[in-house]
Short mmCIF file of C-alpha atoms and ligand atoms in Angstrom, two decimals:
data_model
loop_
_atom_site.label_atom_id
_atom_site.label_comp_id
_atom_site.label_asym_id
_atom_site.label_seq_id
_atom_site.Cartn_x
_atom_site.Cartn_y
_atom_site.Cartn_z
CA UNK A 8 -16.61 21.72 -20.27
CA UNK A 9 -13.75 23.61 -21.25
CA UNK A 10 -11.53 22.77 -24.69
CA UNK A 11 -8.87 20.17 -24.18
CA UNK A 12 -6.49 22.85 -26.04
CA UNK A 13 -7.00 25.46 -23.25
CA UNK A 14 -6.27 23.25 -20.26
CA UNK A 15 -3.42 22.11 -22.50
CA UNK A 16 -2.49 26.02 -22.63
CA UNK A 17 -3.31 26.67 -19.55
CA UNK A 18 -0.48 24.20 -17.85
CA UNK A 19 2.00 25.22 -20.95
CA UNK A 20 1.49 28.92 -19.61
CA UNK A 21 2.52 27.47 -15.92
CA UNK A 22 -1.37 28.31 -14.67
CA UNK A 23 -2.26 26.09 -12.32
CA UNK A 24 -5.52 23.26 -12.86
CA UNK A 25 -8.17 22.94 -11.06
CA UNK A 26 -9.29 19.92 -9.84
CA UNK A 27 -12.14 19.58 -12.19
CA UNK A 28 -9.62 20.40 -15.15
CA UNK A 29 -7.16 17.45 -14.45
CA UNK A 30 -11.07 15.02 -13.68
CA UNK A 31 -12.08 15.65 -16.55
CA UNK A 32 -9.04 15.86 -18.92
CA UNK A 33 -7.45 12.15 -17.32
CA UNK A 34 -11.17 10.94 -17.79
CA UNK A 35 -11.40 12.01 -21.16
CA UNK A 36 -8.15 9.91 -21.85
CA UNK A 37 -9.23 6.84 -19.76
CA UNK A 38 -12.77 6.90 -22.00
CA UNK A 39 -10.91 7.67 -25.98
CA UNK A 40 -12.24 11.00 -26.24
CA UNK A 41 -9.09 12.66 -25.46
CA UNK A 42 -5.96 11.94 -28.21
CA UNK A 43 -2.60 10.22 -27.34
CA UNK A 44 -1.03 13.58 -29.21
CA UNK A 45 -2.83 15.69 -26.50
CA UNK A 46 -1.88 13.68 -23.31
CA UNK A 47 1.59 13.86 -24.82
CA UNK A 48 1.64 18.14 -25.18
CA UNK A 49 0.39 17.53 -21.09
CA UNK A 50 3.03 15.64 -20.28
CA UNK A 51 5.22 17.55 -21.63
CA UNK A 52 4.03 20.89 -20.04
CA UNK A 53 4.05 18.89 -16.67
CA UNK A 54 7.70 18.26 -17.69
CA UNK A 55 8.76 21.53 -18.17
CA UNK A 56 6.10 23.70 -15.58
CA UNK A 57 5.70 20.36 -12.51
CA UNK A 58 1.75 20.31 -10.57
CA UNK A 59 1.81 21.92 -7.14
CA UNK A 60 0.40 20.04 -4.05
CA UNK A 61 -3.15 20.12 -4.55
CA UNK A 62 -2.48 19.47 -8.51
CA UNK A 63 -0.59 16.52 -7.92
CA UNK A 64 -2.94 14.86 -5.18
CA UNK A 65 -5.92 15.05 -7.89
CA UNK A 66 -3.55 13.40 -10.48
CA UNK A 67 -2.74 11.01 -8.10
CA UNK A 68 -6.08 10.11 -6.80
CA UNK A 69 -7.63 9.88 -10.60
CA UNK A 70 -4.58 7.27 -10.95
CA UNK A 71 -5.32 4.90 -8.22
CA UNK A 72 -8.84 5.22 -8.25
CA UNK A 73 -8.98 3.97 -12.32
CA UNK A 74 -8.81 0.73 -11.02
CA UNK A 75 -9.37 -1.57 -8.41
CA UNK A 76 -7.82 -0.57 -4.94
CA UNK A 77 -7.10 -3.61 -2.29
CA UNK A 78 -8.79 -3.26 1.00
CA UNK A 79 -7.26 -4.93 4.29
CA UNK A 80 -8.97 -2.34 6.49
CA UNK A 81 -10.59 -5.81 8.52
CA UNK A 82 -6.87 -7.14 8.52
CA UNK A 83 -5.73 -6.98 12.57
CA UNK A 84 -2.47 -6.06 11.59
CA UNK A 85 0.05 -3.43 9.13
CA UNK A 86 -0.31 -3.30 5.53
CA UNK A 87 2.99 -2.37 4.13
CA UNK A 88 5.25 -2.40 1.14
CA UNK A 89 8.81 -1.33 0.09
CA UNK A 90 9.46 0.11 -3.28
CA UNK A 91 12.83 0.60 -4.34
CA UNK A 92 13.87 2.77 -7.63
CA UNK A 93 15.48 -0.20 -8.96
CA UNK A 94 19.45 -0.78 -8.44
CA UNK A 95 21.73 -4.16 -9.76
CA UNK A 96 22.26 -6.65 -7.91
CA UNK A 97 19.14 -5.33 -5.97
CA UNK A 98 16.93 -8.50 -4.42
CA UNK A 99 16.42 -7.15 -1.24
CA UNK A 100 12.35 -7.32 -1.66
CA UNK A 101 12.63 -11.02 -1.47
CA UNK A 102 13.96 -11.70 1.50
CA UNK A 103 12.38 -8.86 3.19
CA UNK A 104 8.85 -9.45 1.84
CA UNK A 105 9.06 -12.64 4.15
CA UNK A 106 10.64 -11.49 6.77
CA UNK A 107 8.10 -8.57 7.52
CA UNK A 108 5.37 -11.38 7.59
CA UNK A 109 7.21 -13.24 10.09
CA UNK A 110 7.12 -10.10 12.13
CA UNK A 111 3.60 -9.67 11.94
CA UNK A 112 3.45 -7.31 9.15
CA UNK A 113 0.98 -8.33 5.76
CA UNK A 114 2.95 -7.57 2.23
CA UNK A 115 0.70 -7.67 -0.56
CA UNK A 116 3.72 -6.76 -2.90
CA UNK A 117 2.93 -5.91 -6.94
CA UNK A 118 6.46 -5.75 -8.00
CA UNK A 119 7.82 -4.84 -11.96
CA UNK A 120 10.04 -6.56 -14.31
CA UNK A 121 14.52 -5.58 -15.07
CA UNK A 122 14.20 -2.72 -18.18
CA UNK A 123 17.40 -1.51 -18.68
CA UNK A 124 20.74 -2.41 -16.37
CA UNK A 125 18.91 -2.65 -13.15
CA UNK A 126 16.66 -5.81 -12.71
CA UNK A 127 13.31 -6.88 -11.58
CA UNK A 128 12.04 -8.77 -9.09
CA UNK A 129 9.27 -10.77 -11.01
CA UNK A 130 12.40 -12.06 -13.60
CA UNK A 131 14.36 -13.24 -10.09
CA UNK A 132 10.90 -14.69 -9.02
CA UNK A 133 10.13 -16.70 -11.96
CA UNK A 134 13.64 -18.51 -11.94
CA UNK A 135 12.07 -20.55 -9.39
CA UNK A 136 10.60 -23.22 -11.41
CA UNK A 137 6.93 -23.13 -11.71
CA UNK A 138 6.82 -19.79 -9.93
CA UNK A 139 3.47 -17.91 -11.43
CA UNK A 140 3.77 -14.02 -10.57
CA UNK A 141 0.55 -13.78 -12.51
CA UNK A 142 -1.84 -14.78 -10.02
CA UNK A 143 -5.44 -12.98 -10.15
CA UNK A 144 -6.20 -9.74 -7.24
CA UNK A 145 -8.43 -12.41 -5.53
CA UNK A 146 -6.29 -14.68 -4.75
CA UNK A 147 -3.26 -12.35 -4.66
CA UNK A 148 -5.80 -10.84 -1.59
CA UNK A 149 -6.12 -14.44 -0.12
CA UNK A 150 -2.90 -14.97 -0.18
CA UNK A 151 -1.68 -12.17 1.88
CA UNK A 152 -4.06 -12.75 5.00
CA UNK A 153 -2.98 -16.45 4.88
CA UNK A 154 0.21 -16.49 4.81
CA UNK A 155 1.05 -12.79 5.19
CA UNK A 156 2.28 -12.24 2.06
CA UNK A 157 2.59 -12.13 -1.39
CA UNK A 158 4.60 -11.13 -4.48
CA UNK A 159 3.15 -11.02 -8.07
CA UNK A 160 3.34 -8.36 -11.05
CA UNK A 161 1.43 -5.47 -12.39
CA UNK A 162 -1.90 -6.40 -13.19
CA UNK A 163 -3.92 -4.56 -15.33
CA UNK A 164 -7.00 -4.25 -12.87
CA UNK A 165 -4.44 -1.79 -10.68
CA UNK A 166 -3.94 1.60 -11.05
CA UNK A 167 -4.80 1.26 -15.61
CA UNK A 168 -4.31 4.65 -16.28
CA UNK A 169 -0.53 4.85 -14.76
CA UNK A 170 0.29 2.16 -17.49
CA UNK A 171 -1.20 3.96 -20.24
CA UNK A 172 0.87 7.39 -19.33
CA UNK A 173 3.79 5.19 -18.56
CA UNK A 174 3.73 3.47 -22.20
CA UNK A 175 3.35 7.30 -23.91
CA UNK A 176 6.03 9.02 -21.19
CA UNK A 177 8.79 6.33 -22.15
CA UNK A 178 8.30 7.69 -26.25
CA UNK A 179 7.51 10.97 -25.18
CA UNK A 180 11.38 11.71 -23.35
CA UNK A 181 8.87 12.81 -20.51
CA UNK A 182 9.54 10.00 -18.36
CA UNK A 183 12.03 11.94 -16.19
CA UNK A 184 9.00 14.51 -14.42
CA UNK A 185 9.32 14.04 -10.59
CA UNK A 186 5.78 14.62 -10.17
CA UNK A 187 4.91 12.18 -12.45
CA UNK A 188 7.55 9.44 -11.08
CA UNK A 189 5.93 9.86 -7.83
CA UNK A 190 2.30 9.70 -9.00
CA UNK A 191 2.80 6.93 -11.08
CA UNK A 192 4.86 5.01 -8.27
CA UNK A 193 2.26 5.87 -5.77
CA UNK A 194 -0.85 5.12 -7.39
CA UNK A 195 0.13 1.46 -7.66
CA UNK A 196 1.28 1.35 -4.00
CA UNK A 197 -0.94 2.97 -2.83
CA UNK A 198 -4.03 0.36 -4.65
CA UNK A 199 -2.24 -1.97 -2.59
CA UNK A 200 -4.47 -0.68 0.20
CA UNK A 201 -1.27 -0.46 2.17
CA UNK A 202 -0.77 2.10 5.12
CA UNK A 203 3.00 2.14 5.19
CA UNK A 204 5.67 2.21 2.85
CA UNK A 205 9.27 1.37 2.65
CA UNK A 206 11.00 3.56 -0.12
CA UNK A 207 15.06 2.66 -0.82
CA UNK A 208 15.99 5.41 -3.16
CA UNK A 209 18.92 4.51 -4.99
CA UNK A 210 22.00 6.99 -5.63
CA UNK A 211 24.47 6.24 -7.79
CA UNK A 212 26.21 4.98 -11.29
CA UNK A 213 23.65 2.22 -11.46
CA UNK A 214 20.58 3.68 -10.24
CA UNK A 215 18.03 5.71 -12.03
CA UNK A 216 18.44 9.08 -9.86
CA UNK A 217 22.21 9.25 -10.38
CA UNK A 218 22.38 12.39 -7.95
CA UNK A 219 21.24 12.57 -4.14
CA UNK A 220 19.74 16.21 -4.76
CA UNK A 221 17.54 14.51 -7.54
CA UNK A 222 16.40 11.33 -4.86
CA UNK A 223 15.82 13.64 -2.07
CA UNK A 224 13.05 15.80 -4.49
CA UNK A 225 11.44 12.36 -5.74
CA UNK A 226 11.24 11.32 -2.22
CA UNK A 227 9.69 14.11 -0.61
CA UNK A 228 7.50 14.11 -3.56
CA UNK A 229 6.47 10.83 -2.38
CA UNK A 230 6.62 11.21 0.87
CA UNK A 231 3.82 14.17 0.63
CA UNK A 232 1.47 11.99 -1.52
CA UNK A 233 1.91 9.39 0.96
CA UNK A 234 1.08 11.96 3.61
CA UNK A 235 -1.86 13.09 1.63
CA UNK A 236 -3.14 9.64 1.51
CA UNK A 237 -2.47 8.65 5.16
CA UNK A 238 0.64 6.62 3.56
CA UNK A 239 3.47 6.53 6.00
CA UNK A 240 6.34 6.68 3.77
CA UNK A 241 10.06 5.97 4.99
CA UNK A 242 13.07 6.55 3.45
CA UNK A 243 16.70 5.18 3.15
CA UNK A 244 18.88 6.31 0.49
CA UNK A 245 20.91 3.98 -0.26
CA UNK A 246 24.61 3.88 -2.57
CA UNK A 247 24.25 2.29 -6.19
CA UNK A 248 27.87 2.96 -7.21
CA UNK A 249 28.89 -0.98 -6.93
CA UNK A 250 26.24 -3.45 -7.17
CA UNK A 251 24.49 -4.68 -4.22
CA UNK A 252 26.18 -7.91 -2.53
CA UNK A 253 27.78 -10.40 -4.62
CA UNK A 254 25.57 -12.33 -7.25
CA UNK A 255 23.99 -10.10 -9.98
CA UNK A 256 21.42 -12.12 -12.12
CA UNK A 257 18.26 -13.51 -11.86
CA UNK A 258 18.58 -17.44 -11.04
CA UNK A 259 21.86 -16.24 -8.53
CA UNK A 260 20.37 -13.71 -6.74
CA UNK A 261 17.24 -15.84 -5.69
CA UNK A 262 20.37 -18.08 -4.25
CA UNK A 263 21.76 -14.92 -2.34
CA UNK A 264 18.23 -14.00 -0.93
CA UNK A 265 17.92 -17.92 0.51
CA UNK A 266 21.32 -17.30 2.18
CA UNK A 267 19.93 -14.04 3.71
CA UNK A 268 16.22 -16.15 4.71
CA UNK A 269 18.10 -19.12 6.06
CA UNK A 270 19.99 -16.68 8.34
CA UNK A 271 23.52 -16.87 6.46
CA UNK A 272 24.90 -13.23 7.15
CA UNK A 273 25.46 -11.70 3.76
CA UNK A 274 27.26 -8.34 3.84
CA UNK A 275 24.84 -5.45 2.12
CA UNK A 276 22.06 -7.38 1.40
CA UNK A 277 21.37 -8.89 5.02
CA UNK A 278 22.56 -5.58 6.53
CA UNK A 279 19.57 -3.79 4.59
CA UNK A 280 17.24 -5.91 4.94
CA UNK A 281 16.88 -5.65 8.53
CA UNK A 282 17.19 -2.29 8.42
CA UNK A 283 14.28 -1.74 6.13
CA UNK A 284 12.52 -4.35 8.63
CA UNK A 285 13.29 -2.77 11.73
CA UNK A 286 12.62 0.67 10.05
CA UNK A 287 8.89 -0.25 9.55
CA UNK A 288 9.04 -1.57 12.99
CA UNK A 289 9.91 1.19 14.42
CA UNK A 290 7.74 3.31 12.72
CA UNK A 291 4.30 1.36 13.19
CA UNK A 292 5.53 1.20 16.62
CA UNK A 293 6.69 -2.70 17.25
CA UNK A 294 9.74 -1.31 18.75
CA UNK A 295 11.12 1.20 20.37
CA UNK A 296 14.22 1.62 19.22
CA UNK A 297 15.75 0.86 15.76
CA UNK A 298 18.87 -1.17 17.80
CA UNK A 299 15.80 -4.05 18.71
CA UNK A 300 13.99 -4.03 15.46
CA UNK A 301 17.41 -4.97 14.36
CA UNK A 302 17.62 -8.15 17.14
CA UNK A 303 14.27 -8.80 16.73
CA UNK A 304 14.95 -9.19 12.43
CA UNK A 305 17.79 -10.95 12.90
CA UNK A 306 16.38 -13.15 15.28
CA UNK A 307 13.51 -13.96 12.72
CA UNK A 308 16.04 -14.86 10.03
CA UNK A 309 18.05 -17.01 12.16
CA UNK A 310 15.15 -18.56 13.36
CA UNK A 311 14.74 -20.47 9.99
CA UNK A 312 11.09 -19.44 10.04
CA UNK A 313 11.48 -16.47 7.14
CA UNK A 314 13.04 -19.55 4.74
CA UNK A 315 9.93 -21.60 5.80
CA UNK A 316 7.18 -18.42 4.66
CA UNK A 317 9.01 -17.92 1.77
CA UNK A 318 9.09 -21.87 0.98
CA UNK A 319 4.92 -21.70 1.65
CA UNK A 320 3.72 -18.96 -0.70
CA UNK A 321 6.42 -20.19 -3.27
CA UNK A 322 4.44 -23.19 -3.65
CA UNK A 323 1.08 -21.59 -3.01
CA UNK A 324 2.43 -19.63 -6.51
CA UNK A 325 3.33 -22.81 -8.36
CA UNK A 326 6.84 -22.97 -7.32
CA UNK A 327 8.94 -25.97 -6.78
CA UNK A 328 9.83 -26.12 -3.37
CA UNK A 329 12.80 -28.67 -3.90
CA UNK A 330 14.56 -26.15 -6.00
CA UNK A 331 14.92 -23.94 -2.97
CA UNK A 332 16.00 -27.05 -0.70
CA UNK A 333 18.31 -28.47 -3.33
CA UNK A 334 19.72 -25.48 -5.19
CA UNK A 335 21.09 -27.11 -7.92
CA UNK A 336 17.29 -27.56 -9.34
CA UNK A 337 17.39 -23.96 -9.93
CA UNK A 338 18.45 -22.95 -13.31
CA UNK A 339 22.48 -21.60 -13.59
CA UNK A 340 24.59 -22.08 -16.75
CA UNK A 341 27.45 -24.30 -16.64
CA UNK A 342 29.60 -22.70 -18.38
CA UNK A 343 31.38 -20.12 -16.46
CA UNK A 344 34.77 -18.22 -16.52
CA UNK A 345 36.67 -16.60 -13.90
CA UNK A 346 38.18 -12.83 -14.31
CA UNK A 347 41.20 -12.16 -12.40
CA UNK A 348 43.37 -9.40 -11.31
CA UNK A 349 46.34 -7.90 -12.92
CA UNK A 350 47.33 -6.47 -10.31
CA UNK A 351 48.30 -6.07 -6.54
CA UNK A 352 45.99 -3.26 -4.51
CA UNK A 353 42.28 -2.86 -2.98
CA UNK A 354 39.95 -2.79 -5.19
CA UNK A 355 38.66 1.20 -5.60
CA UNK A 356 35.84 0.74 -8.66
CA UNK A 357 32.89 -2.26 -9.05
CA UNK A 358 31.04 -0.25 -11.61
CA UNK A 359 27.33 -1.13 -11.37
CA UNK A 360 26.40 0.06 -14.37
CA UNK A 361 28.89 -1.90 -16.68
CA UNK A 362 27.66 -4.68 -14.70
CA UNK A 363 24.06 -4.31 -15.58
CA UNK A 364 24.50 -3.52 -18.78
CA UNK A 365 26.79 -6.53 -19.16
CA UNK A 366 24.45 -8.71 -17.49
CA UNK A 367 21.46 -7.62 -20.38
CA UNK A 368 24.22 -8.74 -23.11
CA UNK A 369 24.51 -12.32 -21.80
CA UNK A 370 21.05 -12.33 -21.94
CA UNK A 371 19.85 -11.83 -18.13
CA UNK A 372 18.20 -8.98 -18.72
CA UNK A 373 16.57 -6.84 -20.99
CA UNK A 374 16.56 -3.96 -23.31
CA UNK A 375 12.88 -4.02 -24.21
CA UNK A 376 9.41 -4.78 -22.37
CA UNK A 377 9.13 -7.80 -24.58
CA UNK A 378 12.50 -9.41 -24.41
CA UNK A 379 12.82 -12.95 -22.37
CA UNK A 380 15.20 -13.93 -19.93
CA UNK A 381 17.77 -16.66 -19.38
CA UNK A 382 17.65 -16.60 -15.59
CA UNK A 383 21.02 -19.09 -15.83
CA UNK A 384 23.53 -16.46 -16.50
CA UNK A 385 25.27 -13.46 -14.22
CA UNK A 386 28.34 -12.74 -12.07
CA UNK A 387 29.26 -13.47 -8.96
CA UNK A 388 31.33 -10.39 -7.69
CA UNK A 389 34.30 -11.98 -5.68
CA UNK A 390 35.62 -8.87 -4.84
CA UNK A 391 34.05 -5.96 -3.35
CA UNK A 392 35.53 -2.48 -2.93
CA UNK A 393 37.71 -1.78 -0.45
CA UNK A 394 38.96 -5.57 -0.65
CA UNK A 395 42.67 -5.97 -0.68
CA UNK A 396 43.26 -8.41 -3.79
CA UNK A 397 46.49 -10.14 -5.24
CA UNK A 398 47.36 -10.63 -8.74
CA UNK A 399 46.06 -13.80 -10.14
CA UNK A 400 42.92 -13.77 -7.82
CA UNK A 401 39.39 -13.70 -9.07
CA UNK A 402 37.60 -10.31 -9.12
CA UNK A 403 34.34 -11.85 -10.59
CA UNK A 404 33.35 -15.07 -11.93
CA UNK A 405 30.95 -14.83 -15.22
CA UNK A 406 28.12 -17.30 -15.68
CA UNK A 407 27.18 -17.43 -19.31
CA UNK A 408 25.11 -19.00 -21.93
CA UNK A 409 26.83 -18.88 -25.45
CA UNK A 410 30.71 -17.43 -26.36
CA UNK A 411 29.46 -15.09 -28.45
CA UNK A 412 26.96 -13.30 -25.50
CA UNK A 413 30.24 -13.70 -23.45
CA UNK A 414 32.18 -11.98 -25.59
CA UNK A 415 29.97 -8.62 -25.75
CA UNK A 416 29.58 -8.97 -22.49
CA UNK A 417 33.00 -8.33 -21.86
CA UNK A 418 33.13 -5.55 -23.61
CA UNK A 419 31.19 -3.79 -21.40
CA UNK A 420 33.39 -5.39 -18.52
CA UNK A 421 36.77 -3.90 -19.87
CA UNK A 422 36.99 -1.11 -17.04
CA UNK A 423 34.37 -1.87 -14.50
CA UNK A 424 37.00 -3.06 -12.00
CA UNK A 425 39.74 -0.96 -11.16
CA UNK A 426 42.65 -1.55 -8.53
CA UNK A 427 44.05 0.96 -6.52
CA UNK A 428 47.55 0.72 -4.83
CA UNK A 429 46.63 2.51 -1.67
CA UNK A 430 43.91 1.37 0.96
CA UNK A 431 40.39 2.09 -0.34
CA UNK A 432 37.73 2.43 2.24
CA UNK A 433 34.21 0.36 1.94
CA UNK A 434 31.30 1.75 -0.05
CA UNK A 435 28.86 3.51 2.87
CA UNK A 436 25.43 1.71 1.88
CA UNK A 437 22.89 3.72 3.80
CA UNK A 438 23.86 7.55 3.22
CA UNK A 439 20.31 8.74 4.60
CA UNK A 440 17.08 8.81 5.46
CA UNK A 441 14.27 10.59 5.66
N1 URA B 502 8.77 3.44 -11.98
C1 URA B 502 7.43 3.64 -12.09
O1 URA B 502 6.63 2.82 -11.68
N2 URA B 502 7.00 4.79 -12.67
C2 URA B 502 7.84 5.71 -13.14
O2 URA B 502 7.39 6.71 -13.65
C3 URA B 502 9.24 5.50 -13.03
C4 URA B 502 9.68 4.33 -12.45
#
């Protein structure tokens, strides 16, 4: 076997591996005999010199295979996921998780937790009271071909080695590779033993890939793994400049999603929803057109049914299913205070960003893996851009836990809101796909 300092060399030098390189080296990492020090000079080298196709599908593959990989291939149906690159206000995966069951689709969903200003949707889950995201693969498995779905968190039987590299990328400033984004994404999805995949790509001040040029290369990326893997991966990009609908925070936004699953129409988040539904749809070929995926989604939510799935697993998972019935069992601070305008206009600016980083100072989110969550607090945005607003009427209402939390929060709040004097046109929300 060759030296672990010359395959090192070989990929600082921009030589290609070969497959038996990249075995042997990930291997040697998974097993001890190769150093935390090394794996960081490879990342590094990946960083700076990427993998090519075939390097990137061995990576990949040597990923998912380094743990246990789901199998529904006696399921009569479509095994599919969605994946988005994380946004605020983002909650779209629990509604739609649901609502794909209810179309016939099975969602065995392994979701992650907020790090950072966008959140997660294990932190919304477990506002729910009782909710377990922990559940083990077996019954996770169960779960899915009974009731068609299921939602629960990284385990560490799935994919292991991604959350080794992931741990030494985030203190290695290597973190921001494209190949190894997709990889690591993919691996886990694709241990779901799913064969499509729903991908929102978020654009914007509050998403991770702040540029579209930047999204479009991480989603071809994935896109070819997915290929490579007989993955069908779709695409929307989607805009991350304001956050997404109205209630940001964990505890509120698992009250927006029951709007959207009891068939309330809520602008943004209901809108995508059904697209991403009728997307997959379309694709797996339940449709023919994306027009009756569309009627056919909306006709699901409407129907009351999607509420009832979601109610069911919820309580398969140890969730109360009062506090979905009777919202005021969920957890929401209150103490609240309401943030008005100045001014007369249309509101031009909802800065996501300032929002999620707000949102991590009143203690909603967090800053590290091992920080806890007070699912009670957030905002509710009352005004969206492109609103026409008065002076005197509320832009957003803050939900909050202590005055001094509240008071850093707003710090971060000073200029996320800004009012134009002319007519400003709505935020687009879909700007592509792929
Ligand atoms: N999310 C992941 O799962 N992996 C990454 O590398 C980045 C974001």
């Amino acid at each position: 076997m060759r030296l672990f300092y010359d395959i090192i060399a070989d990929k600082r030098d921009n030589i290609a591996l070969s497959d038996e390189d990249i075995s042997y080296f990930l291997e040697s990492y998974l097993t001890g005999q190769l150093n935390d020090y090394q794996m960081s000079a490879m990342l590094m080298a990946i960083y700076f010199n990427s993998l090519n196709e075939r390097e990137l599908k061995t990576w990949t593959s040597k990923m998912l295979y380094s743990g246990k990989v789901l199998d529904f291939t006696d399921i009569d149906g479509f095994v599919v996921d969605k994946h988005s690159t994380g946004g605020v206000g983002d909650k779209i995966s629990i509604p739609l998780a649901p609502l794909l069951a209810e179309l016939g689709f099975f969602v065995p969903m392994i979701s992650g937790r907020g790090l950072g200003p966008t959140g997660g949707t294990l932190d919304k889950l477990e506002s729910i009271p009782g909710f377990r995201v922990n559940i083990n693969v077996e019954k996770f498995h169960r779960l899915v071909r009974e009731v068609g779905f299921s939602m629960i968190g990284q385990t560490s039987e799935i994919a292991p080695l991604d959350k080794r590299l992931y741990a030494l990328r985030d203190v290695t400033a290597t973190i921001e590779s494209i190949p190894m984004i997709a990889a690591s994404i993919m691996s886990k999805k694709l241990a779901e033993g799913i064969s499509g995949l729903m991908l929102d790509l978020k654009v914007g001040k509050g998403a991770f890939m702040k540029t579209y040029e930047r999204g479009k290369k991480l989603a071809q990326t994935m896109q070819m793994i997915g290929q490579q893997f007989n993955t069908h991966v779709d695409v929307l990009f989607t805009n991350m400049d304001e956050p997404l609908g109205y209630a940001v925070g964990n505890s509120l936004e698992i009250m927006e999603s029951l709007d959207v699953m009891q068939g309330r129409h809520v602008p943004q988040v209901s809108e995508l929803t059904v697209t991403m539904a009728a997307t997959l749809m379309k694709t797996f070929g339940m449709v023919e057109s994306l027009d009756e995926g569309r009627r056919k989604a909306e006709a699901a939510l409407k129907s009351g049914k999607v509420y009832e799935k979601f109610r069911t697993l919820a309580e398969l998972q140890g969730g109360d299913p009062h506090s979905l019935d009777d919202r005021s069992l969920l957890p929401l601070s209150n103490k609240k205070v309401e943030v008005r305008s100045e001014y007369d206009g249309f509101v031009a600016e909802v800065d996501a960003l300032s929002f999620g980083k707000a949102l991590i100072q009143l203690g909603g989110g967090r800053l590290r893996q091992e920080d806890s969550i007070d699912p009670g607090v957030g905002f509710i945005i009352n005004k969206k851009v492109g609103d026409r607003v008065s002076r005197g009427e509320t832009l957003y209402t803050i939900y909050y836990g202590s005055t001094a939390k509240l008071e850093t929060a707003k710090e971060y709040l000073d200029d996320a809101v800004r009012i134009s004097g002319s007519k400003v046109p709505r935020i687009e929300l879909v700007l592509g796909v792929l």
